[in-house]
């Protein structure tokens, strides 16, 4: 595994900034500086297991460098679709942690493989291999996380390895459910938004049934959310966008199945985001899910 480091979150904008500098020099105008997320770092991993590289975005909590915290270990939240979700989570959590509304934790965003187009990367990495999806590599991708990424991050930063969280949406939601049902000990907390339960003829519903026959318990905390508009046109009174898949119905089927199991160690919660379609659901679910999973002193009971 090869590792390179780039300080701040502006590393992937380097080419753009160089072009801006050339333009500014030609016109004798000052070069604009890129926006940086405080206490963030960009790492690049060349995975031996997958034969691909990934950019990894790290953000440390406000208290990480405080005097007296040298021995403190933090929960960690891993986010897929890192180019989008890392910036989103950084904004959501910063003030919440400062104001003690959310427990201080470390964010780790995982990019797409740069050798692929985003959809190709996430379709391969986030989905399991099934009869009609022979190229799914969720098992291999989870192995990369557990065997390469987790050790790297946990050796580099002060992390409580018993308090790993995963946050993903859409196909990333399916990956989270795959990890929960196949290797539930990969994470302690699961935050799943708008999961693509339709994938591979509702594979995840069948998988949950199989798991229920094999185990008496799942030791995890699961927060799930979906947008109220994530269903076909005609099923909403005030929304007519054609949506061929009823994700709300599928979501309800899975949640009801899990709730009826009465797993002793599975803590469940859900949210239906009103007047939200697929693209707008994740910010709300991520916010509410993190508050529920990692409440700060202000809201702890």
PDB file of N, CA, C and O in Angstrom, residues 30-71:
ATOM      1  N   UNK A  30      -4.228  39.453  -8.793  1.00  0.00           N
ATOM      2  CA  UNK A  30      -3.849  38.458  -7.779  1.00  0.00           C
ATOM      3  C   UNK A  30      -4.559  37.139  -8.001  1.00  0.00           C
ATOM      4  O   UNK A  30      -5.716  37.103  -8.430  1.00  0.00           O
ATOM      5  N   UNK A  31      -3.859  36.051  -7.723  1.00  0.00           N
ATOM      6  CA  UNK A  31      -4.445  34.717  -7.875  1.00  0.00           C
ATOM      7  C   UNK A  31      -5.397  34.431  -6.728  1.00  0.00           C
ATOM      8  O   UNK A  31      -5.050  34.644  -5.569  1.00  0.00           O
ATOM      9  N   UNK A  32      -6.616  33.977  -7.020  1.00  0.00           N
ATOM     10  CA  UNK A  32      -7.549  33.642  -5.929  1.00  0.00           C
ATOM     11  C   UNK A  32      -7.069  32.409  -5.185  1.00  0.00           C
ATOM     12  O   UNK A  32      -6.494  31.495  -5.772  1.00  0.00           O
ATOM     13  N   UNK A  33      -7.285  32.396  -3.890  1.00  0.00           N
ATOM     14  CA  UNK A  33      -6.913  31.229  -3.094  1.00  0.00           C
ATOM     15  C   UNK A  33      -8.113  30.318  -2.931  1.00  0.00           C
ATOM     16  O   UNK A  33      -9.251  30.769  -2.898  1.00  0.00           O
ATOM     17  N   UNK A  34      -7.850  29.018  -2.840  1.00  0.00           N
ATOM     18  CA  UNK A  34      -8.925  28.055  -2.680  1.00  0.00           C
ATOM     19  C   UNK A  34      -9.427  28.017  -1.247  1.00  0.00           C
ATOM     20  O   UNK A  34      -8.713  28.379  -0.304  1.00  0.00           O
ATOM     21  N   UNK A  35     -10.655  27.575  -1.075  1.00  0.00           N
ATOM     22  CA  UNK A  35     -11.237  27.445   0.256  1.00  0.00           C
ATOM     23  C   UNK A  35     -10.695  26.190   0.927  1.00  0.00           C
ATOM     24  O   UNK A  35     -10.613  25.131   0.311  1.00  0.00           O
ATOM     25  N   UNK A  36     -10.304  26.301   2.169  1.00  0.00           N
ATOM     26  CA  UNK A  36      -9.772  25.171   2.913  1.00  0.00           C
ATOM     27  C   UNK A  36     -10.673  24.835   4.092  1.00  0.00           C
ATOM     28  O   UNK A  36     -11.154  25.736   4.791  1.00  0.00           O
ATOM     29  N   UNK A  37     -10.901  23.558   4.323  1.00  0.00           N
ATOM     30  CA  UNK A  37     -11.625  23.112   5.500  1.00  0.00           C
ATOM     31  C   UNK A  37     -10.619  22.985   6.635  1.00  0.00           C
ATOM     32  O   UNK A  37      -9.626  22.266   6.508  1.00  0.00           O
ATOM     33  N   UNK A  38     -10.815  23.682   7.746  1.00  0.00           N
ATOM     34  CA  UNK A  38      -9.840  23.654   8.844  1.00  0.00           C
ATOM     35  C   UNK A  38      -9.611  22.241   9.368  1.00  0.00           C
ATOM     36  O   UNK A  38     -10.526  21.405   9.378  1.00  0.00           O
ATOM     37  N   UNK A  39      -8.382  21.988   9.806  1.00  0.00           N
ATOM     38  CA  UNK A  39      -7.993  20.716  10.424  1.00  0.00           C
ATOM     39  C   UNK A  39      -8.306  19.528   9.526  1.00  0.00           C
ATOM     40  O   UNK A  39      -8.711  18.450  10.001  1.00  0.00           O
ATOM     41  N   UNK A  40      -8.122  19.703   8.218  1.00  0.00           N
ATOM     42  CA  UNK A  40      -8.375  18.618   7.277  1.00  0.00           C
ATOM     43  C   UNK A  40      -7.085  18.227   6.566  1.00  0.00           C
ATOM     44  O   UNK A  40      -6.115  18.990   6.516  1.00  0.00           O
ATOM     45  N   UNK A  41      -7.103  17.041   6.019  1.00  0.00           N
ATOM     46  CA  UNK A  41      -5.930  16.487   5.345  1.00  0.00           C
ATOM     47  C   UNK A  41      -6.411  15.546   4.253  1.00  0.00           C
ATOM     48  O   UNK A  41      -7.460  14.908   4.375  1.00  0.00           O
ATOM     49  N   UNK A  42      -5.659  15.466   3.156  1.00  0.00           N
ATOM     50  CA  UNK A  42      -5.973  14.548   2.068  1.00  0.00           C
ATOM     51  C   UNK A  42      -4.861  13.523   1.947  1.00  0.00           C
ATOM     52  O   UNK A  42      -3.686  13.873   1.822  1.00  0.00           O
ATOM     53  N   UNK A  43      -5.219  12.257   2.015  1.00  0.00           N
ATOM     54  CA  UNK A  43      -4.289  11.159   1.817  1.00  0.00           C
ATOM     55  C   UNK A  43      -4.655  10.434   0.529  1.00  0.00           C
ATOM     56  O   UNK A  43      -5.817  10.423   0.138  1.00  0.00           O
ATOM     57  N   UNK A  44      -3.679   9.824  -0.107  1.00  0.00           N
ATOM     58  CA  UNK A  44      -3.977   8.985  -1.262  1.00  0.00           C
ATOM     59  C   UNK A  44      -3.445   7.583  -0.990  1.00  0.00           C
ATOM     60  O   UNK A  44      -2.266   7.407  -0.658  1.00  0.00           O
ATOM     61  N   UNK A  45      -4.320   6.603  -1.121  1.00  0.00           N
ATOM     62  CA  UNK A  45      -3.956   5.210  -0.865  1.00  0.00           C
ATOM     63  C   UNK A  45      -3.965   4.436  -2.173  1.00  0.00           C
ATOM     64  O   UNK A  45      -4.926   4.508  -2.936  1.00  0.00           O
ATOM     65  N   UNK A  46      -2.909   3.701  -2.398  1.00  0.00           N
ATOM     66  CA  UNK A  46      -2.876   2.740  -3.491  1.00  0.00           C
ATOM     67  C   UNK A  46      -3.156   1.370  -2.880  1.00  0.00           C
ATOM     68  O   UNK A  46      -2.316   0.806  -2.186  1.00  0.00           O
ATOM     69  N   UNK A  47      -4.348   0.868  -3.089  1.00  0.00           N
ATOM     70  CA  UNK A  47      -4.752  -0.385  -2.460  1.00  0.00           C
ATOM     71  C   UNK A  47      -4.128  -1.578  -3.168  1.00  0.00           C
ATOM     72  O   UNK A  47      -4.308  -1.764  -4.376  1.00  0.00           O
ATOM     73  N   UNK A  48      -3.407  -2.390  -2.407  1.00  0.00           N
ATOM     74  CA  UNK A  48      -2.850  -3.631  -2.964  1.00  0.00           C
ATOM     75  C   UNK A  48      -3.972  -4.626  -3.247  1.00  0.00           C
ATOM     76  O   UNK A  48      -3.934  -5.365  -4.221  1.00  0.00           O
ATOM     77  N   UNK A  49      -4.969  -4.627  -2.387  1.00  0.00           N
ATOM     78  CA  UNK A  49      -6.051  -5.589  -2.513  1.00  0.00           C
ATOM     79  C   UNK A  49      -6.906  -5.341  -3.740  1.00  0.00           C
ATOM     80  O   UNK A  49      -7.309  -6.272  -4.427  1.00  0.00           O
ATOM     81  N   UNK A  50      -7.165  -4.069  -4.046  1.00  0.00           N
ATOM     82  CA  UNK A  50      -8.037  -3.728  -5.169  1.00  0.00           C
ATOM     83  C   UNK A  50      -7.275  -3.345  -6.429  1.00  0.00           C
ATOM     84  O   UNK A  50      -7.846  -3.338  -7.516  1.00  0.00           O
ATOM     85  N   UNK A  51      -6.003  -2.966  -6.275  1.00  0.00           N
ATOM     86  CA  UNK A  51      -5.231  -2.524  -7.425  1.00  0.00           C
ATOM     87  C   UNK A  51      -5.667  -1.166  -7.934  1.00  0.00           C
ATOM     88  O   UNK A  51      -5.489  -0.843  -9.110  1.00  0.00           O
ATOM     89  N   UNK A  52      -6.246  -0.362  -7.044  1.00  0.00           N
ATOM     90  CA  UNK A  52      -6.713   0.979  -7.411  1.00  0.00           C
ATOM     91  C   UNK A  52      -6.339   1.959  -6.313  1.00  0.00           C
ATOM     92  O   UNK A  52      -6.110   1.570  -5.164  1.00  0.00           O
ATOM     93  N   UNK A  53      -6.288   3.246  -6.660  1.00  0.00           N
ATOM     94  CA  UNK A  53      -6.004   4.272  -5.666  1.00  0.00           C
ATOM     95  C   UNK A  53      -7.290   5.002  -5.304  1.00  0.00           C
ATOM     96  O   UNK A  53      -8.243   5.055  -6.089  1.00  0.00           O
ATOM     97  N   UNK A  54      -7.294   5.572  -4.091  1.00  0.00           N
ATOM     98  CA  UNK A  54      -8.426   6.354  -3.606  1.00  0.00           C
ATOM     99  C   UNK A  54      -7.890   7.541  -2.826  1.00  0.00           C
ATOM    100  O   UNK A  54      -6.929   7.398  -2.066  1.00  0.00           O
ATOM    101  N   UNK A  55      -8.516   8.707  -3.015  1.00  0.00           N
ATOM    102  CA  UNK A  55      -8.237   9.842  -2.146  1.00  0.00           C
ATOM    103  C   UNK A  55      -9.068   9.689  -0.880  1.00  0.00           C
ATOM    104  O   UNK A  55     -10.251   9.346  -0.935  1.00  0.00           O
ATOM    105  N   UNK A  56      -8.441   9.974   0.251  1.00  0.00           N
ATOM    106  CA  UNK A  56      -9.095   9.874   1.547  1.00  0.00           C
ATOM    107  C   UNK A  56      -9.037  11.247   2.202  1.00  0.00           C
ATOM    108  O   UNK A  56      -7.964  11.839   2.345  1.00  0.00           O
ATOM    109  N   UNK A  57     -10.194  11.779   2.609  1.00  0.00           N
ATOM    110  CA  UNK A  57     -10.286  13.102   3.209  1.00  0.00           C
ATOM    111  C   UNK A  57     -10.520  12.955   4.711  1.00  0.00           C
ATOM    112  O   UNK A  57     -11.459  12.281   5.141  1.00  0.00           O
ATOM    113  N   UNK A  58      -9.681  13.585   5.498  1.00  0.00           N
ATOM    114  CA  UNK A  58      -9.742  13.475   6.953  1.00  0.00           C
ATOM    115  C   UNK A  58     -10.040  14.850   7.548  1.00  0.00           C
ATOM    116  O   UNK A  58      -9.421  15.842   7.165  1.00  0.00           O
ATOM    117  N   UNK A  59     -10.963  14.911   8.493  1.00  0.00           N
ATOM    118  CA  UNK A  59     -11.196  16.131   9.258  1.00  0.00           C
ATOM    119  C   UNK A  59     -11.212  15.779  10.742  1.00  0.00           C
ATOM    120  O   UNK A  59     -11.958  14.905  11.184  1.00  0.00           O
ATOM    121  N   UNK A  60     -10.375  16.500  11.499  1.00  0.00           N
ATOM    122  CA  UNK A  60     -10.288  16.290  12.934  1.00  0.00           C
ATOM    123  C   UNK A  60     -11.239  17.220  13.673  1.00  0.00           C
ATOM    124  O   UNK A  60     -11.510  18.335  13.205  1.00  0.00           O
ATOM    125  N   UNK A  61     -11.756  16.797  14.812  1.00  0.00           N
ATOM    126  CA  UNK A  61     -12.720  17.628  15.551  1.00  0.00           C
ATOM    127  C   UNK A  61     -12.049  18.817  16.214  1.00  0.00           C
ATOM    128  O   UNK A  61     -10.818  18.838  16.402  1.00  0.00           O
ATOM    129  N   UNK A  62     -12.814  19.828  16.598  1.00  0.00           N
ATOM    130  CA  UNK A  62     -12.235  21.051  17.173  1.00  0.00           C
ATOM    131  C   UNK A  62     -11.383  20.821  18.420  1.00  0.00           C
ATOM    132  O   UNK A  62     -10.446  21.581  18.668  1.00  0.00           O
ATOM    133  N   UNK A  63     -11.670  19.786  19.191  1.00  0.00           N
ATOM    134  CA  UNK A  63     -10.951  19.559  20.449  1.00  0.00           C
ATOM    135  C   UNK A  63      -9.713  18.687  20.303  1.00  0.00           C
ATOM    136  O   UNK A  63      -9.015  18.437  21.281  1.00  0.00           O
ATOM    137  N   UNK A  64      -9.411  18.251  19.084  1.00  0.00           N
ATOM    138  CA  UNK A  64      -8.372  17.228  18.897  1.00  0.00           C
ATOM    139  C   UNK A  64      -7.012  17.673  19.429  1.00  0.00           C
ATOM    140  O   UNK A  64      -6.273  16.885  20.015  1.00  0.00           O
ATOM    141  N   UNK A  65      -6.674  18.944  19.234  1.00  0.00           N
ATOM    142  CA  UNK A  65      -5.351  19.432  19.633  1.00  0.00           C
ATOM    143  C   UNK A  65      -5.382  20.210  20.950  1.00  0.00           C
ATOM    144  O   UNK A  65      -4.385  20.826  21.337  1.00  0.00           O
ATOM    145  N   UNK A  66      -6.506  20.193  21.657  1.00  0.00           N
ATOM    146  CA  UNK A  66      -6.595  20.906  22.924  1.00  0.00           C
ATOM    147  C   UNK A  66      -5.651  20.306  23.964  1.00  0.00           C
ATOM    148  O   UNK A  66      -5.455  19.082  24.014  1.00  0.00           O
ATOM    149  N   UNK A  67      -5.108  21.182  24.791  1.00  0.00           N
ATOM    150  CA  UNK A  67      -4.254  20.728  25.872  1.00  0.00           C
ATOM    151  C   UNK A  67      -5.062  19.828  26.803  1.00  0.00           C
ATOM    152  O   UNK A  67      -6.185  20.131  27.172  1.00  0.00           O
ATOM    153  N   UNK A  68      -4.492  18.721  27.169  1.00  0.00           N
ATOM    154  CA  UNK A  68      -5.177  17.773  28.034  1.00  0.00           C
ATOM    155  C   UNK A  68      -5.902  16.673  27.290  1.00  0.00           C
ATOM    156  O   UNK A  68      -6.400  15.726  27.902  1.00  0.00           O
ATOM    157  N   UNK A  69      -5.976  16.781  25.944  1.00  0.00           N
ATOM    158  CA  UNK A  69      -6.660  15.754  25.149  1.00  0.00           C
ATOM    159  C   UNK A  69      -5.700  14.801  24.437  1.00  0.00           C
ATOM    160  O   UNK A  69      -6.118  14.062  23.546  1.00  0.00           O
ATOM    161  N   UNK A  70      -4.439  14.828  24.835  1.00  0.00           N
ATOM    162  CA  UNK A  70      -3.448  14.036  24.113  1.00  0.00           C
ATOM    163  C   UNK A  70      -3.742  12.537  24.130  1.00  0.00           C
ATOM    164  O   UNK A  70      -3.337  11.802  23.234  1.00  0.00           O
ATOM    165  N   UNK A  71      -4.451  12.075  25.149  1.00  0.00           N
ATOM    166  CA  UNK A  71      -4.766  10.646  25.258  1.00  0.00           C
ATOM    167  C   UNK A  71      -6.207  10.331  24.865  1.00  0.00           C
ATOM    168  O   UNK A  71      -6.609   9.160  24.874  1.00  0.00           O
TER     169      UNK A  71
END
